Coordinates of C-alpha atoms in Angstrom, one line a residue:
X288 CA -19.2 0.9 -26.6
X289 CA -20.2 1.2 -23.1
X290 CA -20.8 -1.8 -20.5
X291 CA -24.7 -0.9 -20.7
X292 CA -24.7 -1.1 -24.5
X293 CA -22.9 -4.5 -24.5
X294 CA -25.0 -5.8 -21.7
X295 CA -28.1 -5.0 -23.6
X296 CA -26.8 -6.6 -26.7
X297 CA -26.0 -9.7 -24.7
X298 CA -29.4 -9.9 -23.3
X299 CA -31.1 -9.2 -26.8
X300 CA -29.0 -12.0 -28.3
X301 CA -27.5 -9.5 -30.7
X302 CA -23.7 -10.2 -30.2
X303 CA -21.7 -12.3 -32.9
X304 CA -22.4 -15.7 -31.4
X305 CA -26.1 -15.1 -30.8
X306 CA -28.2 -15.6 -27.7
X307 CA -26.0 -17.0 -24.7
X308 CA -28.7 -19.0 -23.5
X309 CA -29.5 -20.7 -26.7
X310 CA -25.7 -21.4 -27.1
X311 CA -25.4 -22.9 -23.6
X312 CA -28.5 -25.0 -24.1
X313 CA -27.1 -26.4 -27.3
X314 CA -24.1 -27.8 -25.4
X315 CA -26.1 -29.1 -22.6
X316 CA -27.8 -31.3 -25.1
X317 CA -24.4 -32.8 -26.2
X318 CA -23.3 -33.3 -22.6
X319 CA -23.5 -37.0 -22.6
X320 CA -21.4 -37.4 -25.9
X321 CA -18.0 -39.1 -25.2
X322 CA -16.1 -36.3 -26.7
X323 CA -17.8 -33.5 -24.8
X324 CA -16.7 -32.5 -21.3
X325 CA -19.1 -29.8 -19.7
X326 CA -17.3 -27.8 -16.8
X327 CA -18.9 -25.1 -14.8
X328 CA -16.7 -21.9 -14.0
X329 CA -18.0 -22.3 -10.3
X330 CA -16.6 -25.9 -10.1
X331 CA -13.4 -24.7 -12.0
X332 CA -12.8 -21.9 -9.3
X333 CA -13.8 -23.9 -6.3
X334 CA -12.0 -27.2 -7.3
X335 CA -9.2 -26.1 -9.6
X336 CA -6.9 -28.9 -9.4
X337 CA -9.6 -31.6 -9.3
X338 CA -10.9 -30.1 -12.6
X339 CA -7.5 -29.8 -14.1
X340 CA -6.9 -33.5 -13.5
X341 CA -10.6 -34.0 -15.1
X342 CA -9.4 -32.5 -18.2
X343 CA -6.3 -34.3 -18.5
X344 CA -8.0 -37.7 -18.1
X345 CA -10.4 -36.5 -20.7
X346 CA -7.8 -35.6 -23.3
X347 CA -5.7 -38.6 -22.4
X348 CA -2.7 -36.7 -20.8
X349 CA -1.0 -38.1 -17.8
X350 CA -1.0 -35.4 -15.0
X351 CA 1.3 -36.2 -12.0
X352 CA 1.3 -34.0 -8.8
X353 CA 4.1 -31.6 -10.2
X354 CA 2.2 -31.2 -13.5
X355 CA -1.0 -30.5 -11.9
X356 CA 0.6 -28.0 -9.6
X357 CA 2.4 -26.3 -12.6
X358 CA -1.0 -26.0 -14.5
X359 CA -2.7 -24.8 -11.4
X360 CA -0.2 -21.9 -11.0
X361 CA -0.1 -20.9 -14.7
X362 CA -3.9 -20.9 -15.1
X363 CA -4.4 -18.9 -11.8
X364 CA -6.1 -15.5 -12.1
X365 CA -3.0 -13.7 -10.7
X366 CA -0.6 -15.4 -13.3
X367 CA -3.0 -14.9 -16.2
X368 CA -3.7 -11.2 -15.1
X369 CA 0.0 -10.5 -15.0
X370 CA 0.4 -12.0 -18.6
X371 CA -2.0 -9.2 -19.9
X372 CA 0.6 -6.6 -19.2

């Protein structure tokens, strides 16, 4: 379908996963659980390496400087876009 159709379905909560706002609100309620890490896209984009470090700590994986740089590079928009081709 067209972008307009998709957008209208999104706004009406008619996509497979339901209403985005309700979905997001349900996770917000769980934000203080020890097994939930809430990250915002804007923060990931603005502070990429800091958030990679935060994710590594959350899942209990060590992340030295070279590992952080490796993950930063391979999760960059440019590299991920190139992987689509």
